[in-house]
Short mmCIF file of C-alpha atoms in Angstrom, two decimals:
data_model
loop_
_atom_site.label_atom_id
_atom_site.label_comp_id
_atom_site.label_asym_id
_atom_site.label_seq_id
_atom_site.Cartn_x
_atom_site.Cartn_y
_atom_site.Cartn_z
CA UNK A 27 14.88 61.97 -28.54
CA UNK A 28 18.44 61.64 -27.40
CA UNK A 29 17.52 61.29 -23.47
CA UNK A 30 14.73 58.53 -24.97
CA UNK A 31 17.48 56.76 -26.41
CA UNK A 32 19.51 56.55 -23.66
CA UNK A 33 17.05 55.57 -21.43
CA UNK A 34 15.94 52.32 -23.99
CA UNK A 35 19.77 51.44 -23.95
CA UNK A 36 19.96 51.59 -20.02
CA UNK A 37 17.10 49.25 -19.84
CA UNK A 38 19.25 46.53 -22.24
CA UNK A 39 21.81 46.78 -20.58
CA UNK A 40 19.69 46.01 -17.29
CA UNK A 41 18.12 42.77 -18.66
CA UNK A 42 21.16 41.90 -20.14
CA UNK A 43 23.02 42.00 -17.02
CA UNK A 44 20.01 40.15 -15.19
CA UNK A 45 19.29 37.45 -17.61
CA UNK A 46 22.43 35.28 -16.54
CA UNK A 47 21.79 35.96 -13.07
CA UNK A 48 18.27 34.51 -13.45
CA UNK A 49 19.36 31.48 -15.58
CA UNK A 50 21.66 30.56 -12.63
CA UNK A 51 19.17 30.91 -10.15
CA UNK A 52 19.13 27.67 -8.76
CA UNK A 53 15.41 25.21 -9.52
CA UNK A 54 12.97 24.20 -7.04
CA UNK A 55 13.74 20.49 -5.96
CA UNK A 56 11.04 18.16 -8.15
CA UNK A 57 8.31 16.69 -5.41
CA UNK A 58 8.62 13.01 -5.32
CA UNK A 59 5.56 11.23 -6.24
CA UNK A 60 4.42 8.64 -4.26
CA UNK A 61 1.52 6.65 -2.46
CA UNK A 62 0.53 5.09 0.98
CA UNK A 63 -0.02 1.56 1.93
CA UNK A 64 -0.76 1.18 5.41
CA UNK A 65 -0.10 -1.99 6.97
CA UNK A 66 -1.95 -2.68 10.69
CA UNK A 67 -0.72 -6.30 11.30
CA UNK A 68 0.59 -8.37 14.07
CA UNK A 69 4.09 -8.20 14.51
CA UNK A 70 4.05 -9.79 17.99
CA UNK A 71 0.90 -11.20 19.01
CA UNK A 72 -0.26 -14.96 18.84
CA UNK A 73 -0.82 -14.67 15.18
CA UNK A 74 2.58 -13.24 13.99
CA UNK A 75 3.51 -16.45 12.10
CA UNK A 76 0.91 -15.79 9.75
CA UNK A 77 1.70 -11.69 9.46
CA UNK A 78 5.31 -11.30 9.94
CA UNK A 79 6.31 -13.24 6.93
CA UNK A 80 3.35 -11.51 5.24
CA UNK A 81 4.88 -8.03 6.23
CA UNK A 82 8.14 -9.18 5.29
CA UNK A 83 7.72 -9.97 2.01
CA UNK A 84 5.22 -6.89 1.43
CA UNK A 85 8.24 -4.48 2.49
CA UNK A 86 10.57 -6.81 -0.06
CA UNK A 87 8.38 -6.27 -3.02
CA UNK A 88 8.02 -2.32 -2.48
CA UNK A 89 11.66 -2.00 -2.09
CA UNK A 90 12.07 -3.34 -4.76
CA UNK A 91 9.83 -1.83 -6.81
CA UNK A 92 10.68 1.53 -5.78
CA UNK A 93 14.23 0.53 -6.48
CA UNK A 94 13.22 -0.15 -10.08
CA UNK A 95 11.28 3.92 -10.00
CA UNK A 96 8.07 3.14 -8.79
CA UNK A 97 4.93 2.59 -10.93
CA UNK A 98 4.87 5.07 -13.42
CA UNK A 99 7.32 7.19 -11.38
CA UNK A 100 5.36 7.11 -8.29
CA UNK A 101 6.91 5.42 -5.10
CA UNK A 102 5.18 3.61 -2.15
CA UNK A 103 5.60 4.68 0.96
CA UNK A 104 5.38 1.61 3.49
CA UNK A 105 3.51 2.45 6.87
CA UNK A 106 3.96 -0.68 9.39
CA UNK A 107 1.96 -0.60 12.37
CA UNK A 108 1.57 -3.51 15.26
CA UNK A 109 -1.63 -4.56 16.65
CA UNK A 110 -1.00 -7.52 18.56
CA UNK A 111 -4.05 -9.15 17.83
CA UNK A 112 -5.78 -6.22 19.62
CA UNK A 113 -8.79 -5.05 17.98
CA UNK A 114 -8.85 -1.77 19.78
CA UNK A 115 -5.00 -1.08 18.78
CA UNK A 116 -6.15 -1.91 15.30
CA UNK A 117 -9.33 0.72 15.39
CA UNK A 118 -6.94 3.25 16.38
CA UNK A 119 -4.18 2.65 14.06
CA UNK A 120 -6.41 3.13 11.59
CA UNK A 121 -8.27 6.37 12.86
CA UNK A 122 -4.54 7.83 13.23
CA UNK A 123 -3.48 6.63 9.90
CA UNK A 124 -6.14 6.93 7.70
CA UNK A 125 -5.42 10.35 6.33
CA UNK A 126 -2.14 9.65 5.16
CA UNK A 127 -1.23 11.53 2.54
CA UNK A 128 -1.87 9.91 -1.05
CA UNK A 129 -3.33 6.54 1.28
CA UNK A 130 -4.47 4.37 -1.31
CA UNK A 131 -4.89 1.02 0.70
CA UNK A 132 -4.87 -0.55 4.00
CA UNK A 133 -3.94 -4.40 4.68
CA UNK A 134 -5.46 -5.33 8.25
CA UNK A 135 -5.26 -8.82 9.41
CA UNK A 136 -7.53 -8.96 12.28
CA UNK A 137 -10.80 -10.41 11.81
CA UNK A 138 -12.64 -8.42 14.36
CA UNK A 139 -10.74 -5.55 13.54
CA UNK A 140 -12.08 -5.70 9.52
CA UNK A 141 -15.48 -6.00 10.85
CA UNK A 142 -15.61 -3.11 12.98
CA UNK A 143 -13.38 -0.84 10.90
CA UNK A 144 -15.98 -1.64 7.28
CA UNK A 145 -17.85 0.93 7.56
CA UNK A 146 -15.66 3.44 7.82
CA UNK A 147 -12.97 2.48 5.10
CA UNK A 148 -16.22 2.33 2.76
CA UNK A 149 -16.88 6.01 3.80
CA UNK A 150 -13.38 7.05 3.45
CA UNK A 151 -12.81 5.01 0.21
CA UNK A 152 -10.41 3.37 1.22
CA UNK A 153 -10.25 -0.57 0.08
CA UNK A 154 -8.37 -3.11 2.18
CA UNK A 155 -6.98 -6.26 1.91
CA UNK A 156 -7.35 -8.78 5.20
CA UNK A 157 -6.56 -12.64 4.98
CA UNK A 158 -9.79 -14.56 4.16
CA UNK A 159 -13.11 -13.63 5.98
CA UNK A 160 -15.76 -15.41 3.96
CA UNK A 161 -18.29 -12.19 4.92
CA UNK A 162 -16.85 -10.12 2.50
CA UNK A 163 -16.79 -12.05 -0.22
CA UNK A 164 -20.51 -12.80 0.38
CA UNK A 165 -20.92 -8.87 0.61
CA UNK A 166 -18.99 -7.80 -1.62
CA UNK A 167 -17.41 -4.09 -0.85
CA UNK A 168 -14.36 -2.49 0.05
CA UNK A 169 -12.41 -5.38 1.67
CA UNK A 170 -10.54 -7.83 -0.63
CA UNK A 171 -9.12 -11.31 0.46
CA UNK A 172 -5.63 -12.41 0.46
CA UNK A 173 -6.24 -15.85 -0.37
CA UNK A 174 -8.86 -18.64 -1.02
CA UNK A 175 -12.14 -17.92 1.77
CA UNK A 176 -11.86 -19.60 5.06
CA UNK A 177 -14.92 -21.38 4.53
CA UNK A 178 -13.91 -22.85 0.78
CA UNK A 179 -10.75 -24.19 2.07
CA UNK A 180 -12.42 -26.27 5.05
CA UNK A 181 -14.85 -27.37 1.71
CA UNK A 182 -12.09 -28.01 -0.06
CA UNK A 183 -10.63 -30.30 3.27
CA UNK A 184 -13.88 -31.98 3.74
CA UNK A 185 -13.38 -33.09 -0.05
CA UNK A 186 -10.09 -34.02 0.61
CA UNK A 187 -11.04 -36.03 3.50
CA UNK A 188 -13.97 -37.49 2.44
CA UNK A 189 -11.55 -39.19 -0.89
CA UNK A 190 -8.56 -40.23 1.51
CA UNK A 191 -11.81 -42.12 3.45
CA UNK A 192 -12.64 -44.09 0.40
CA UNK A 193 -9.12 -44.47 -0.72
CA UNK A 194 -8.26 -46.57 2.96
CA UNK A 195 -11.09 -48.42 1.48
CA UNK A 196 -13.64 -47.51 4.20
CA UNK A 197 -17.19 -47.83 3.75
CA UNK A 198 -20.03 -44.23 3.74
CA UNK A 199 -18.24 -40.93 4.89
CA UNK A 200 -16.07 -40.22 7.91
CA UNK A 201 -16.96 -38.63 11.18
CA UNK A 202 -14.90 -35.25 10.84
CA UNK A 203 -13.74 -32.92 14.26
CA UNK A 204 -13.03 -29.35 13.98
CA UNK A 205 -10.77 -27.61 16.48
CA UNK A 206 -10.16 -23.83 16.53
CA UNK A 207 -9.24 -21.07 18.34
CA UNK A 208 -12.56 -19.09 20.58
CA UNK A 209 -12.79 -15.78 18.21
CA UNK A 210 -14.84 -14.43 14.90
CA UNK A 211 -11.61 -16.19 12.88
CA UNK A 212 -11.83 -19.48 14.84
CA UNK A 213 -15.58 -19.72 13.58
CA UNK A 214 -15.72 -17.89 10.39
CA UNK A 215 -14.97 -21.64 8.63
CA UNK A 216 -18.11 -22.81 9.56
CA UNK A 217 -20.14 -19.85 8.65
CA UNK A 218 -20.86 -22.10 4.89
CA UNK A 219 -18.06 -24.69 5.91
CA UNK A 220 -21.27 -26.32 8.14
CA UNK A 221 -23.95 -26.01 5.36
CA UNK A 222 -21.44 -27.66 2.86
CA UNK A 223 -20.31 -30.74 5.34
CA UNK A 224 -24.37 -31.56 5.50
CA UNK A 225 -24.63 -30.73 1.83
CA UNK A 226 -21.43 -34.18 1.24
CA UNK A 227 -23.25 -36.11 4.12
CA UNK A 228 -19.44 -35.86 6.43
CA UNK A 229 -20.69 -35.88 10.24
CA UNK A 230 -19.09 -32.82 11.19
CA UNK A 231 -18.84 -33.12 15.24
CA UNK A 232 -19.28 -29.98 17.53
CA UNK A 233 -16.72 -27.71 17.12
CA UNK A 234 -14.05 -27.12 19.68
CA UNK A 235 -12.80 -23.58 20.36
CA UNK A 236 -9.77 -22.76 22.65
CA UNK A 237 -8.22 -19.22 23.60
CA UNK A 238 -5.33 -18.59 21.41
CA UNK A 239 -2.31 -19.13 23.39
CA UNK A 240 -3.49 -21.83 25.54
CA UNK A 241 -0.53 -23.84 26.50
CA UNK A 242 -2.34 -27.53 27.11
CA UNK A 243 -5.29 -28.78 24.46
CA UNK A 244 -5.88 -32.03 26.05
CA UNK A 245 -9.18 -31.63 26.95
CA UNK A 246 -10.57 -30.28 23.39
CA UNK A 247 -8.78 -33.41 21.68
CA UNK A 248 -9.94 -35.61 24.08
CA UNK A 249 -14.15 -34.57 23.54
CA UNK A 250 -12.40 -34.99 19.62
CA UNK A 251 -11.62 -38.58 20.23
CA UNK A 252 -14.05 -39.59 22.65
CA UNK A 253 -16.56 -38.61 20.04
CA UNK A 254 -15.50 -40.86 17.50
CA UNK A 255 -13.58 -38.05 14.65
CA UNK A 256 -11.49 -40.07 11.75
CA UNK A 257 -10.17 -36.76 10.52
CA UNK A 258 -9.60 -33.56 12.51
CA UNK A 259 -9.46 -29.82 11.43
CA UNK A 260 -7.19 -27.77 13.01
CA UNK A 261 -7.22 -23.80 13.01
CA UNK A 262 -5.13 -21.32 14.04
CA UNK A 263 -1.49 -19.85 12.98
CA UNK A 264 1.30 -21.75 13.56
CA UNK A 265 2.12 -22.93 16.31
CA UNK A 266 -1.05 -23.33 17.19
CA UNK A 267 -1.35 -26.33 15.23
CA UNK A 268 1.99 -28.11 16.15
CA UNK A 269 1.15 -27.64 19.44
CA UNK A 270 -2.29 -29.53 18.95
CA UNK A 271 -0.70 -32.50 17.32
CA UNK A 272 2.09 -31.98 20.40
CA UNK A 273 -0.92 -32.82 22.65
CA UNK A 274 -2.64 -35.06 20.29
CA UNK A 275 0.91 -37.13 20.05
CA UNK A 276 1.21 -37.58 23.59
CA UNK A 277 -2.16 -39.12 23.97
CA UNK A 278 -1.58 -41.66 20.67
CA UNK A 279 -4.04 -39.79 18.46
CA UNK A 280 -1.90 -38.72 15.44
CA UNK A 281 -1.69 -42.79 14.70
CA UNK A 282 -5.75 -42.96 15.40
CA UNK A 283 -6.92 -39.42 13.62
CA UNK A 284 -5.63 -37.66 10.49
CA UNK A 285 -5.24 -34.16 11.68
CA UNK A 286 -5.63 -31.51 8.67
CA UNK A 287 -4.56 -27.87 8.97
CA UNK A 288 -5.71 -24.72 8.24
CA UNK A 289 -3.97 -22.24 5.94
CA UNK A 290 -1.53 -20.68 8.55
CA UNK A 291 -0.15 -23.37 10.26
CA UNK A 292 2.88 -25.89 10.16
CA UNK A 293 5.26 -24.15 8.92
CA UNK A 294 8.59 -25.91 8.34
CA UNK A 295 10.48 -23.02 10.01
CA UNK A 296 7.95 -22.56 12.96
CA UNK A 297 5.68 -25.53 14.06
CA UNK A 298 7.38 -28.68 12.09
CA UNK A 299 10.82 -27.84 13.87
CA UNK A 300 9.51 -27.71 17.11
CA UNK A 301 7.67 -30.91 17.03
CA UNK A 302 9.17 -32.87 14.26
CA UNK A 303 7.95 -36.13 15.67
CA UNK A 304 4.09 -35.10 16.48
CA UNK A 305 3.75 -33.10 13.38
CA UNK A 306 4.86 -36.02 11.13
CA UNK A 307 2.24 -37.05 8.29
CA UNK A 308 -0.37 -34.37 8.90
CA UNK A 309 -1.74 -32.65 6.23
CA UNK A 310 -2.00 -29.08 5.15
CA UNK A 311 -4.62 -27.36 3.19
CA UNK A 312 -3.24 -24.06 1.48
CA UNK A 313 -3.86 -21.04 -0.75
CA UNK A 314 -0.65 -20.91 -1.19
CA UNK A 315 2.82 -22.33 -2.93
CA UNK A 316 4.68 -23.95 -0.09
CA UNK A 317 7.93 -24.98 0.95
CA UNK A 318 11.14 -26.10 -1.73
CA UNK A 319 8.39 -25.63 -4.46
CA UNK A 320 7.70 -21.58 -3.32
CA UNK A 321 11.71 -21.62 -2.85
CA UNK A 322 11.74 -22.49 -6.61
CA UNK A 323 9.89 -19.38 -8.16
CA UNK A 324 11.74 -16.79 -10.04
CA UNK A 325 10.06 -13.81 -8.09
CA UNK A 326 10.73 -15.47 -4.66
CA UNK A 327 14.83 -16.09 -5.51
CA UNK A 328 14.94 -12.79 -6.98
CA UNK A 329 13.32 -11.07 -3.82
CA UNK A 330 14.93 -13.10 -0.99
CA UNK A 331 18.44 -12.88 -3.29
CA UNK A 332 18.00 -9.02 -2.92
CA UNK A 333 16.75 -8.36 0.56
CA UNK A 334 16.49 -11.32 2.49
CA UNK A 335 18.87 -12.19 5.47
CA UNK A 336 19.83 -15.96 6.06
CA UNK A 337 19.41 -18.34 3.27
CA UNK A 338 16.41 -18.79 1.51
CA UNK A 339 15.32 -22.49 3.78
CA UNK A 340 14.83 -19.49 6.64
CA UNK A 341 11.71 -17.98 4.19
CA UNK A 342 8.87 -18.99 6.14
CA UNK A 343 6.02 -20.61 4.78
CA UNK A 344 3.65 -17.16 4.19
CA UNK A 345 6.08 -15.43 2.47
CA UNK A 346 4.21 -15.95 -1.13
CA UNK A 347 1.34 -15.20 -0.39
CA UNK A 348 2.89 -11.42 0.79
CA UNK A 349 4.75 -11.21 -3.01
CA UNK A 350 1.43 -11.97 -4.31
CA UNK A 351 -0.67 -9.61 -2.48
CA UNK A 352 1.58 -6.64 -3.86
CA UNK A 353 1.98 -8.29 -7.33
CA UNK A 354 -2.21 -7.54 -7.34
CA UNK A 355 -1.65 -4.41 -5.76
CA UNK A 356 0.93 -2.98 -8.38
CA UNK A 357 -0.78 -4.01 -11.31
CA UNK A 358 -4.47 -1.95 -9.80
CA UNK A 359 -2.47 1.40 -9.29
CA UNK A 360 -0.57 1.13 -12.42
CA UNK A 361 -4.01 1.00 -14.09
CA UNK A 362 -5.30 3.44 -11.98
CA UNK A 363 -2.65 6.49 -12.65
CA UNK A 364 -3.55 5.08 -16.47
CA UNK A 365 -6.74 6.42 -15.70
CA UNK A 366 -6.85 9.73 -13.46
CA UNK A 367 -3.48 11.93 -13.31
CA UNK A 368 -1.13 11.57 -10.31
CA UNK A 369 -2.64 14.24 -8.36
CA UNK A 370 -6.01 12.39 -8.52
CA UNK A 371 -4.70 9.30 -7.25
CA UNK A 372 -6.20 7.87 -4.35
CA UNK A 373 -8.37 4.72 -2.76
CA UNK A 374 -11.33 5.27 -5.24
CA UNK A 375 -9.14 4.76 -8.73
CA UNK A 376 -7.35 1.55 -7.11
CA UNK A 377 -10.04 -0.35 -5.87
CA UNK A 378 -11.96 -0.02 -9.43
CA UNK A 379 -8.78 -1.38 -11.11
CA UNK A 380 -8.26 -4.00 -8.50
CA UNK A 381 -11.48 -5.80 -10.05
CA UNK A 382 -10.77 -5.40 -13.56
CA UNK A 383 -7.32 -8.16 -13.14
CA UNK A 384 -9.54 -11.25 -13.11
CA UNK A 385 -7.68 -13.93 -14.58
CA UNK A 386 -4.17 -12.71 -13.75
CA UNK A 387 -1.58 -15.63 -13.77
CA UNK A 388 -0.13 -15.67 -9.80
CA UNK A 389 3.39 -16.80 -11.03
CA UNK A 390 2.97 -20.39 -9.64
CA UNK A 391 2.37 -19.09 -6.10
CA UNK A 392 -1.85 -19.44 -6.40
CA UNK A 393 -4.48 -20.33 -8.63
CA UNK A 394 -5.62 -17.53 -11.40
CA UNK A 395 -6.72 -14.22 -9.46
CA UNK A 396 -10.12 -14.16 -8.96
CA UNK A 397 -10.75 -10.40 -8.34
CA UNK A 398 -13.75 -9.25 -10.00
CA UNK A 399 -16.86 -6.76 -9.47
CA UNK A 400 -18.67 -9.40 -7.78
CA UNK A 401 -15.83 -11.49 -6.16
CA UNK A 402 -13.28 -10.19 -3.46
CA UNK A 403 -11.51 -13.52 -2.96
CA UNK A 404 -7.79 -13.36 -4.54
CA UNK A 405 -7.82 -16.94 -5.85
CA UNK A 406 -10.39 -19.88 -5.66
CA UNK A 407 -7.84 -22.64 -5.48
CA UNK A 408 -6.06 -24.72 -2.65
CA UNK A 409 -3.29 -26.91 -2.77
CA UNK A 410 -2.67 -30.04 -0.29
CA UNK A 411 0.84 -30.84 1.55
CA UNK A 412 1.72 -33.35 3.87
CA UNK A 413 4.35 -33.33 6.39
CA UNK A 414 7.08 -35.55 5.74
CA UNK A 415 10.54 -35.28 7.46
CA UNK A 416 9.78 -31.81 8.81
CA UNK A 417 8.66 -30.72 4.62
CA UNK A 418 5.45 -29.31 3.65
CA UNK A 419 5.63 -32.03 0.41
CA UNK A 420 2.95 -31.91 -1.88
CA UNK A 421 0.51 -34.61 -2.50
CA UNK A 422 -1.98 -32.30 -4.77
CA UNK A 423 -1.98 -29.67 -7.96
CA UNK A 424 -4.01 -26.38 -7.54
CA UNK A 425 -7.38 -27.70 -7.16
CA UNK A 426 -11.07 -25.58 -7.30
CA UNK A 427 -12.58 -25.03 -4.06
CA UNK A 428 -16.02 -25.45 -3.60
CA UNK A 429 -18.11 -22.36 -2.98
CA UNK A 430 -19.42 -22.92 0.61
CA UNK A 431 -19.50 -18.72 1.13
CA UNK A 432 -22.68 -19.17 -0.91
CA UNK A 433 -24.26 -22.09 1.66
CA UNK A 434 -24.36 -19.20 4.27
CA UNK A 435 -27.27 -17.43 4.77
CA UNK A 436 -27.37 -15.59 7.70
CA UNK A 437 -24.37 -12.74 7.04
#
């Protein structure tokens, strides 16, 4: 009995001794929790005024949301890779980058690259957002717009020009030009954008396609002219455009045609500087708040305040509509880790959430988000500048944009 009792006393003593040894032990570091968004843009290819500002302000509103915790404690992990307008770099960025850990989306802003790479981010479940192909909106899927379709907006112009027509007090409808660049982008206007000019009764001349980078668009403007266009549409990023109206200046069309631009060009800190003279009164038809009125918004002084470099007259023109894209992209994965635990997080949970956010105010940068089950595009509004003393001025509110994705049939 005595031995038993010493050895019960020996074995308090043991855990006694070993209990603040083991309270001391030091504790595992807590994982941080976090997701992937993987960007595959172009950083230094012909269409880098559109994306770098886009990338910019992407990696601005992460920062500082994960300054501020996260969503929900989870982090986002900001993957930046450069296509340079390369398709094939863009297929491969992807294939490398796809199985990020905790990948929940992919922004890729080539056109042909989207098409080719569909497929695959459906089987992977994996949603993307790319700028404004028209063909996903009339399929709806996986891939999610940026901004108003391609093919609205030029509806939206041939509105626009077909009421400037009538205000000059001319008679019927005007004979409208289109001018783009020779790729899937420089025609995916037209893919609904035709069906809609025959639909108003515009005479919408054979359209004119140019390689991007083309340093003299002479001939293009002068088949334009020659073929009797009042109005002009110009596609393209910036400076594609300023360069046009460069051209168009030097042959004394900007006093004979009203030249009207696509979403991504004449910017006031790209195009309008280089060509103040030539760029002077055209007009610009965008998805997006522009100029002193962006420079304005709460969200856009906080954001450049914070992380920008140079004062805020350096933001370029695309900078919204990157704030934007990840204000829409917050708000689906805070409602998706609502809905599965953290560990569960992935593509799947974020692209259901992304279409229940229909209606969501855009903070004076866009019109109401139009994300939905059956719609992909992020708004269905455009807003008209003109170029006055190097300014993207407004001349227009938000206004609806006519559904020309519909017109299409042939997807």
């Amino acid at each position: 009995m005595r031995k038993a009792c010493f050895i019960f006393a020996a074995i308090l003593i043991s855990v006694a001794v070993a209990l603040p040894v083991v309270s001391c032990a030091p504790k595992a570091p807590t994982q941080e929790k976090f997701v992937t968004f993987l960007s595959i843009t172009d950083l230094t290819g012909p269409t880098a005024g559109l994306t770098f500002p886009l990338a910019e302000a992407t990696g601005f509103a992460f920062d500082n949301v994960n300054d501020k915790g996260g969503v929900k404690g989870v982090k986002i992990k900001h993957i930046v890779v450069d296509h340079r307008y390369d398709t094939a770099r863009a297929v491969s960025a992807y294939k490398r980058y796809r199985t990020e850990p905790k990948a929940f989306w992919v922004f890729i802003s080539i056109t042909a690259g989207v098409k080719a790479l569909a497929a695959q981010m459906e089987a992977d479940k994996l949603p993307c957002t790319t700028p404004a192909d028209g063909e996903f909106q009339a399929k709806p899927g996986w891939i999610f717009l940026a901004a108003t379709p391609y093919q609205d907006g030029f509806a939206a112009a041939l509105d626009w020009m077909g009421k400037d027509w009538k205000a000059k007090g001319k008679s019927g409808m005007p004979t409208i030009g289109y001018m783009s660049w020779d790729s899937q982008y420089g025609r995916e206007a037209l893919r609904g954008g035709q069906e809609y000019a025959a639909q108003i009764g515009v005479k919408l001349l054979k359209p004119e396609f140019f390689p991007p980078g083309a340093a003299d668009h002479t001939v293009w403007l002068s088949r334009i002219n020659d073929a009797g266009a009042d109005y002009c549409y110009l596609g393209g990023v910036d400076p594609t455009q300023s360069l046009i109206l460069r051209d168009a200046f030097k042959l004394g069309l900007t006093k004979k045609i009203q030249f009207v631009s696509e979403y991504w060009g004449l910017d006031e800190n790209v195009g309008l500087k280089l060509h103040p003279e030539a760029t002077e009164d055209a007009v610009i038809v965008s998805p997006f708040t522009r100029g002193d009125e962006a420079r304005k918004l709460p969200q856009i002084v906080e954001l450049w305040s914070k992380y920008g470099k140079g004062p805020i007259t350096d933001m370029k023109a695309l900078f919204p509509g990157g704030i934007l894209m990840v204000k829409y992209l917050i708000m689906a994965l805070e409602i998706a880790l609502d809905e599965v635990d953290y560990d569960k997080i992935s593509g799947e949970p974020a692209y259901k959430a992304m279409q229940t956010i229909t209606g969501t105010d855009a903070g004076g940068i866009g019109g109401p988000c139009a994300y939905s089950p059956t719609s992909r595009k992020a708004g269905a509004m455009v807003k008209f500048y003109r170029v006055q003393s190097g300014k993207n001025v407004p001349i227009s509110d938000f206004v609806p944009a006519p559904d020309a994705v519909s017109l299409h049939k042939s997807w």
